[in-house]
Amino acid sequence: MIDWERILSHDGPAVWRTAWRVLGNRADADEVFQETFVAAVEYSRTHTVIHWRALLQRLATARAIDRLRQRVRRRNREMPLPEDHPETSFPLPLQAAENAELSATLRLAMAEIPSRQAEVFCLFHLDGWSYPEIAEHLAISTDVVGVWLHRARGRLRELLAEMNEVSS
Amino acid sequence: MKSHDLNGNLPEDLLDRSISALRNAPVPDGPGPQATADTLAALRRVAGEDRIPLNPIGSIGLTQRTLAMIFAHKKLAASLTFIVGGLAVWSMLSFFSSVSYAQVAEKIRSAHAMSCTASVTLAGMKEPVKMKMYFQEPGKLRTESDQSVTINDQVAGTMLSLVHGSKQAILVKYKSYGLPSDFITELRGMATDSKSEPIEDKQIGAVKAKGFKITKEAQKASIWVDPKSGLPLRIEMIAPNNVLVTMDDLRFDPALDATLFSLVPPEGYKTMPQVTLPEMTLPANQHTIEEHVVVILRAYAGMTDGNFPTLLSDPSIIVKIAKGDSNGVPDTETLLVATALGTVFGQLFAYEKGTEYDYIPGLKLGDAGKILFWRHDKVSGKYFAVFGDLKIKEVTAREIPPAVPNPVLPTGSMPPSEVVPAVPLPAQRQPVMKFSPIAPTQPAVAPPAKVIEAPLPLPTPVPTAPVTK
């Protein structure tokens, strides 16, 4: 019998932060958080899970990217979506403001690259996973991890340059 | 990589600077108490409702998982109610409008109420979606599933959806157009030109039921009848995309308590803000199938980076497009797509896949020159197609692409005589067209297609049939 309450309390905060970092928005992170755990229940019915946090972070990353892509598409149709910044209750220092802008732009760009590449990119750069860890969890070779990461970085670099050019 | 070798200096590369900014941005500690409580409740609900035996080889299908996700997610639960209810209602309406063998017809013709247990099995699904349905003249329908109850009154133009998990009551108001698809009326108007032939008897409960195979145009069904009462005990039929619909425990003129059709939310349910559907410009049955198809595909493509679904009448499509407010009430677009899904599913009953209609997966939004869906209209004899840019055009038979094989139901879940084998496509597929053979002297180039319309924005919903809810 899986002790979901313990897993939720032990690993939940880290999983939620994974989603938040990709989305930058509490409401979306909450949704992804819940979807992630429900998906983990389904996954556990057919698989033996040893490292719950890793599984949950991977699921959360994939769902957060999906949500990010939906949000960006919807934003293009409707209006910009608000992003949470813990320090928005007072004016941002110049460096913090610049970092917030860089983060927001990178999120937009991540929504434009293929989902699997974005997933590998986030797991490596934001969650600090190694190539072998990513390869194991995504059931791909380390070579493929390297290729996808390389492609993701290349495309993101182009997108950021374009966005930077437009904004300037 | 630079972003992994931070030494205190900001990297010059814009990408690495952005990665560094995002990775080092302040992050809240974790979810709030409400999000944690909601997630724990969802976990308990999903884990507790798990009636599927654990299977070490991973045989739980995608649809099963998708449905579980829907049930667990409060924002999507109401949407599923519309879809599941819609599928079954349309299935029954379509079927009964064509059943016509004398032994059963008279019994049904005199009925003013009916109840049954319906189950719907989709390709890839191990367990069917089951529901209990009650019909009462005039125009009342109640659909019960484990997760929800939906009560629809076509005369009042009101539908009440009760979601058990979240204890929510959602009231939907729509403009009533009378009873163009009233179930009992459909029963009485049964056609008389269908063919029936005996099939193998089947033991159903204590009764050795007599079997019939009924065929009318593209519609096929197997019926097992109680030889003493002459009433059907079980009906099985194949819907578009090899969806199996089974109806058991059929009862005609049962004593149905009026409270079954009450539109007043029961105690303990939180009444959510009322949803009012915009008034229609046309009743449901005056919208073309193609217009409904476009509604589904446009919404799907909008949420999936321009892709189209693998199957057209797959209820899990709603997962991709469902949106709602924080109270779990689906938004208007979700309702419209749910409506269109149910309508397409039901109307395609009357058409044979591959020869009278087809859906061609694998295209992307914008593939203007490629046909995504086509149908041979039985009344006008014309061919209509939806193209990759979601334009509806009249086309010629020669423009119709090759037939696409059906998906396959789980082994043993379909009447053997009706199983459509899934075969790999030959390298050079030929269209399966029993209509309009191409004369060798015809010119190779088809005449320009005539643009009928591009139904933008989304058409109004379809309130005249229970399927719409």
PDB file of C-alpha atoms in Angstrom, chain A:
ATOM      1  CA  MET A   1       0.000   0.000   0.000  1.00  0.00           C
ATOM      2  CA  ILE A   2       1.498   3.312  -1.042  1.00  0.00           C
ATOM      3  CA  ASP A   3       1.574   5.999   1.624  1.00  0.00           C
ATOM      4  CA  TRP A   4       0.557   8.921  -0.542  1.00  0.00           C
ATOM      5  CA  GLU A   5       0.235  11.317   2.353  1.00  0.00           C
ATOM      6  CA  ARG A   6       3.850  10.761   3.321  1.00  0.00           C
ATOM      7  CA  ILE A   7       5.024  11.123  -0.281  1.00  0.00           C
ATOM      8  CA  LEU A   8       2.994  14.295  -0.636  1.00  0.00           C
ATOM      9  CA  SER A   9       4.441  15.868   2.475  1.00  0.00           C
ATOM     10  CA  HIS A  10       8.000  14.651   1.869  1.00  0.00           C
ATOM     11  CA  ASP A  11       8.368  15.266  -1.859  1.00  0.00           C
ATOM     12  CA  GLY A  12       5.471  17.576  -2.612  1.00  0.00           C
ATOM     13  CA  PRO A  13       7.229  20.905  -2.027  1.00  0.00           C
ATOM     14  CA  ALA A  14      10.142  19.996  -4.311  1.00  0.00           C
ATOM     15  CA  VAL A  15       7.752  18.795  -6.991  1.00  0.00           C
ATOM     16  CA  TRP A  16       5.668  21.941  -6.742  1.00  0.00           C
ATOM     17  CA  ARG A  17       8.792  24.116  -7.036  1.00  0.00           C
ATOM     18  CA  THR A  18       9.770  22.214 -10.177  1.00  0.00           C
ATOM     19  CA  ALA A  19       6.431  23.111 -11.712  1.00  0.00           C
ATOM     20  CA  TRP A  20       6.583  26.692 -10.483  1.00  0.00           C
ATOM     21  CA  ARG A  21      10.031  27.276 -11.905  1.00  0.00           C
ATOM     22  CA  VAL A  22       8.829  26.321 -15.370  1.00  0.00           C
ATOM     23  CA  LEU A  23       5.535  28.187 -15.101  1.00  0.00           C
ATOM     24  CA  GLY A  24       6.265  31.108 -12.790  1.00  0.00           C
ATOM     25  CA  ASN A  25       2.641  31.156 -11.754  1.00  0.00           C
ATOM     26  CA  ARG A  26       1.068  29.773  -8.606  1.00  0.00           C
ATOM     27  CA  ALA A  27      -2.326  28.873 -10.041  1.00  0.00           C
ATOM     28  CA  ASP A  28      -0.812  26.896 -12.890  1.00  0.00           C
ATOM     29  CA  ALA A  29       1.731  25.273 -10.594  1.00  0.00           C
ATOM     30  CA  ASP A  30      -1.094  24.133  -8.307  1.00  0.00           C
ATOM     31  CA  GLU A  31      -2.926  22.551 -11.225  1.00  0.00           C
ATOM     32  CA  VAL A  32       0.167  20.800 -12.497  1.00  0.00           C
ATOM     33  CA  PHE A  33       0.991  19.685  -8.969  1.00  0.00           C
ATOM     34  CA  GLN A  34      -2.343  17.896  -8.643  1.00  0.00           C
ATOM     35  CA  GLU A  35      -2.195  16.409 -12.126  1.00  0.00           C
ATOM     36  CA  THR A  36       1.299  15.141 -11.431  1.00  0.00           C
ATOM     37  CA  PHE A  37       0.294  13.192  -8.363  1.00  0.00           C
ATOM     38  CA  VAL A  38      -2.781  11.746 -10.037  1.00  0.00           C
ATOM     39  CA  ALA A  39      -0.598  10.665 -12.951  1.00  0.00           C
ATOM     40  CA  ALA A  40       1.809   9.094 -10.482  1.00  0.00           C
ATOM     41  CA  VAL A  41      -1.032   6.992  -9.071  1.00  0.00           C
ATOM     42  CA  GLU A  42      -1.768   5.718 -12.539  1.00  0.00           C
ATOM     43  CA  TYR A  43       1.895   5.086 -13.214  1.00  0.00           C
ATOM     44  CA  SER A  44       2.308   3.151  -9.985  1.00  0.00           C
ATOM     45  CA  ARG A  45      -0.396   0.720 -11.028  1.00  0.00           C
ATOM     46  CA  THR A  46       1.815  -0.720 -13.696  1.00  0.00           C
ATOM     47  CA  HIS A  47       5.334   0.103 -12.521  1.00  0.00           C
ATOM     48  CA  THR A  48       7.405  -0.350  -9.415  1.00  0.00           C
ATOM     49  CA  VAL A  49       8.604   3.046  -8.288  1.00  0.00           C
ATOM     50  CA  ILE A  50      11.789   3.341  -6.248  1.00  0.00           C
ATOM     51  CA  HIS A  51      12.578   7.041  -6.420  1.00  0.00           C
ATOM     52  CA  TRP A  52       9.307   8.865  -6.018  1.00  0.00           C
ATOM     53  CA  ARG A  53      10.736  12.353  -6.101  1.00  0.00           C
ATOM     54  CA  ALA A  54      12.517  11.749  -9.367  1.00  0.00           C
ATOM     55  CA  LEU A  55       9.401  10.301 -10.941  1.00  0.00           C
ATOM     56  CA  LEU A  56       7.251  13.138  -9.688  1.00  0.00           C
ATOM     57  CA  GLN A  57       9.693  15.801 -10.829  1.00  0.00           C
ATOM     58  CA  ARG A  58       9.863  14.264 -14.268  1.00  0.00           C
ATOM     59  CA  LEU A  59       6.071  14.078 -14.524  1.00  0.00           C
ATOM     60  CA  ALA A  60       5.725  17.618 -13.217  1.00  0.00           C
ATOM     61  CA  THR A  61       8.264  18.905 -15.710  1.00  0.00           C
ATOM     62  CA  ALA A  62       6.461  17.310 -18.638  1.00  0.00           C
ATOM     63  CA  ARG A  63       3.081  18.612 -17.531  1.00  0.00           C
ATOM     64  CA  ALA A  64       4.416  22.041 -16.744  1.00  0.00           C
ATOM     65  CA  ILE A  65       5.853  22.299 -20.229  1.00  0.00           C
ATOM     66  CA  ASP A  66       2.524  21.264 -21.711  1.00  0.00           C
ATOM     67  CA  ARG A  67       0.803  23.886 -19.571  1.00  0.00           C
ATOM     68  CA  LEU A  68       3.356  26.491 -20.543  1.00  0.00           C
ATOM     69  CA  ARG A  69       2.772  25.809 -24.221  1.00  0.00           C
ATOM     70  CA  GLN A  70      -0.993  26.047 -23.773  1.00  0.00           C
ATOM     71  CA  ARG A  71      -0.602  29.248 -21.850  1.00  0.00           C
ATOM     72  CA  VAL A  72       1.611  30.864 -24.413  1.00  0.00           C
ATOM     73  CA  ARG A  73      -0.780  29.917 -27.201  1.00  0.00           C
ATOM     74  CA  ARG A  74      -3.702  31.260 -25.216  1.00  0.00           C
ATOM     75  CA  ARG A  75      -1.748  34.361 -24.369  1.00  0.00           C
ATOM     76  CA  ASN A  76      -1.192  34.960 -28.033  1.00  0.00           C
ATOM     77  CA  ARG A  77      -4.954  34.791 -28.532  1.00  0.00           C
ATOM     78  CA  GLU A  78      -6.041  36.706 -25.485  1.00  0.00           C
ATOM     79  CA  MET A  79      -3.858  38.659 -23.140  1.00  0.00           C
ATOM     80  CA  PRO A  80      -0.607  38.330 -21.248  1.00  0.00           C
ATOM     81  CA  LEU A  81      -0.897  36.073 -18.251  1.00  0.00           C
ATOM     82  CA  PRO A  82       0.252  37.316 -14.902  1.00  0.00           C
ATOM     83  CA  GLU A  83       3.384  35.828 -13.438  1.00  0.00           C
ATOM     84  CA  ASP A  84       4.067  35.589  -9.751  1.00  0.00           C
ATOM     85  CA  HIS A  85       7.160  37.145  -8.332  1.00  0.00           C
ATOM     86  CA  PRO A  86       7.693  36.703  -4.629  1.00  0.00           C
ATOM     87  CA  GLU A  87       9.174  40.158  -4.386  1.00  0.00           C
ATOM     88  CA  THR A  88       6.536  42.075  -6.310  1.00  0.00           C
ATOM     89  CA  SER A  89       5.293  43.759  -3.172  1.00  0.00           C
ATOM     90  CA  PHE A  90       8.088  46.271  -3.532  1.00  0.00           C
ATOM     91  CA  PRO A  91       9.949  47.676  -6.515  1.00  0.00           C
ATOM     92  CA  LEU A  92      12.437  45.278  -8.039  1.00  0.00           C
ATOM     93  CA  PRO A  93      16.112  46.229  -7.990  1.00  0.00           C
ATOM     94  CA  LEU A  94      17.588  46.656 -11.438  1.00  0.00           C
ATOM     95  CA  GLN A  95      19.366  43.302 -11.456  1.00  0.00           C
ATOM     96  CA  ALA A  96      16.303  41.489 -10.149  1.00  0.00           C
ATOM     97  CA  ALA A  97      14.144  43.160 -12.776  1.00  0.00           C
ATOM     98  CA  GLU A  98      16.539  42.113 -15.488  1.00  0.00           C
ATOM     99  CA  ASN A  99      16.618  38.554 -14.174  1.00  0.00           C
ATOM    100  CA  ALA A 100      12.829  38.461 -14.055  1.00  0.00           C
ATOM    101  CA  GLU A 101      12.706  39.562 -17.667  1.00  0.00           C
ATOM    102  CA  LEU A 102      15.290  37.007 -18.689  1.00  0.00           C
ATOM    103  CA  SER A 103      13.349  34.274 -16.907  1.00  0.00           C
ATOM    104  CA  ALA A 104      10.077  35.256 -18.498  1.00  0.00           C
ATOM    105  CA  THR A 105      11.630  35.363 -21.950  1.00  0.00           C
ATOM    106  CA  LEU A 106      13.227  31.971 -21.499  1.00  0.00           C
ATOM    107  CA  ARG A 107       9.858  30.520 -20.495  1.00  0.00           C
ATOM    108  CA  LEU A 108       8.308  31.909 -23.640  1.00  0.00           C
ATOM    109  CA  ALA A 109      11.081  30.416 -25.712  1.00  0.00           C
ATOM    110  CA  MET A 110      10.784  27.029 -23.997  1.00  0.00           C
ATOM    111  CA  ALA A 111       7.183  26.899 -25.092  1.00  0.00           C
ATOM    112  CA  GLU A 112       8.307  27.128 -28.689  1.00  0.00           C
ATOM    113  CA  ILE A 113      10.630  24.140 -28.833  1.00  0.00           C
ATOM    114  CA  PRO A 114       9.582  20.465 -29.022  1.00  0.00           C
ATOM    115  CA  SER A 115       8.219  19.152 -25.733  1.00  0.00           C
ATOM    116  CA  ARG A 116      10.754  16.378 -25.237  1.00  0.00           C
ATOM    117  CA  GLN A 117      13.643  18.717 -25.890  1.00  0.00           C
ATOM    118  CA  ALA A 118      12.161  21.184 -23.432  1.00  0.00           C
ATOM    119  CA  GLU A 119      11.779  18.421 -20.882  1.00  0.00           C
ATOM    120  CA  VAL A 120      15.413  17.380 -21.179  1.00  0.00           C
ATOM    121  CA  PHE A 121      16.468  21.011 -21.045  1.00  0.00           C
ATOM    122  CA  CYS A 122      14.539  21.661 -17.824  1.00  0.00           C
ATOM    123  CA  LEU A 123      15.640  18.480 -16.115  1.00  0.00           C
ATOM    124  CA  PHE A 124      19.277  19.236 -16.874  1.00  0.00           C
ATOM    125  CA  HIS A 125      19.457  22.965 -16.371  1.00  0.00           C
ATOM    126  CA  LEU A 126      16.760  23.685 -13.813  1.00  0.00           C
ATOM    127  CA  ASP A 127      16.621  20.491 -11.782  1.00  0.00           C
ATOM    128  CA  GLY A 128      20.286  19.604 -12.124  1.00  0.00           C
ATOM    129  CA  TRP A 129      19.825  16.059 -13.363  1.00  0.00           C
ATOM    130  CA  SER A 130      22.754  14.278 -15.003  1.00  0.00           C
ATOM    131  CA  TYR A 131      22.707  12.795 -18.489  1.00  0.00           C
ATOM    132  CA  PRO A 132      22.428   9.209 -17.146  1.00  0.00           C
ATOM    133  CA  GLU A 133      19.575  10.183 -14.824  1.00  0.00           C
ATOM    134  CA  ILE A 134      17.635  11.809 -17.629  1.00  0.00           C
ATOM    135  CA  ALA A 135      18.337   8.901 -19.940  1.00  0.00           C
ATOM    136  CA  GLU A 136      17.095   6.386 -17.400  1.00  0.00           C
ATOM    137  CA  HIS A 137      13.866   8.201 -16.649  1.00  0.00           C
ATOM    138  CA  LEU A 138      13.001   9.019 -20.229  1.00  0.00           C
ATOM    139  CA  ALA A 139      14.064   5.585 -21.462  1.00  0.00           C
ATOM    140  CA  ILE A 140      16.494   6.991 -23.994  1.00  0.00           C
ATOM    141  CA  SER A 141      20.257   6.776 -24.401  1.00  0.00           C
ATOM    142  CA  THR A 142      22.649   9.331 -23.004  1.00  0.00           C
ATOM    143  CA  ASP A 143      23.631  10.120 -26.563  1.00  0.00           C
ATOM    144  CA  VAL A 144      20.055  11.074 -27.336  1.00  0.00           C
ATOM    145  CA  VAL A 145      19.961  13.203 -24.207  1.00  0.00           C
ATOM    146  CA  GLY A 146      23.005  15.036 -25.485  1.00  0.00           C
ATOM    147  CA  VAL A 147      21.551  15.513 -28.929  1.00  0.00           C
ATOM    148  CA  TRP A 148      18.220  16.801 -27.660  1.00  0.00           C
ATOM    149  CA  LEU A 149      19.903  19.126 -25.216  1.00  0.00           C
ATOM    150  CA  HIS A 150      22.169  20.461 -27.922  1.00  0.00           C
ATOM    151  CA  ARG A 151      19.210  21.049 -30.229  1.00  0.00           C
ATOM    152  CA  ALA A 152      17.201  22.647 -27.470  1.00  0.00           C
ATOM    153  CA  ARG A 153      19.998  25.027 -26.607  1.00  0.00           C
ATOM    154  CA  GLY A 154      20.582  25.915 -30.212  1.00  0.00           C
ATOM    155  CA  ARG A 155      16.953  26.693 -30.881  1.00  0.00           C
ATOM    156  CA  LEU A 156      16.509  28.537 -27.603  1.00  0.00           C
ATOM    157  CA  ARG A 157      19.536  30.665 -28.359  1.00  0.00           C
ATOM    158  CA  GLU A 158      17.984  31.639 -31.680  1.00  0.00           C
ATOM    159  CA  LEU A 159      14.609  32.362 -30.133  1.00  0.00           C
ATOM    160  CA  LEU A 160      16.087  34.464 -27.361  1.00  0.00           C
ATOM    161  CA  ALA A 161      18.079  36.458 -29.857  1.00  0.00           C
ATOM    162  CA  GLU A 162      14.935  37.084 -31.909  1.00  0.00           C
ATOM    163  CA  MET A 163      12.921  38.076 -28.864  1.00  0.00           C
ATOM    164  CA  ASN A 164      15.721  40.294 -27.626  1.00  0.00           C
ATOM    165  CA  GLU A 165      15.909  41.982 -30.984  1.00  0.00           C
ATOM    166  CA  VAL A 166      12.174  42.587 -31.095  1.00  0.00           C
ATOM    167  CA  SER A 167      12.039  44.018 -27.582  1.00  0.00           C
ATOM    168  CA  SER A 168      15.012  46.271 -28.161  1.00  0.00           C
TER     169      SER A 168
END
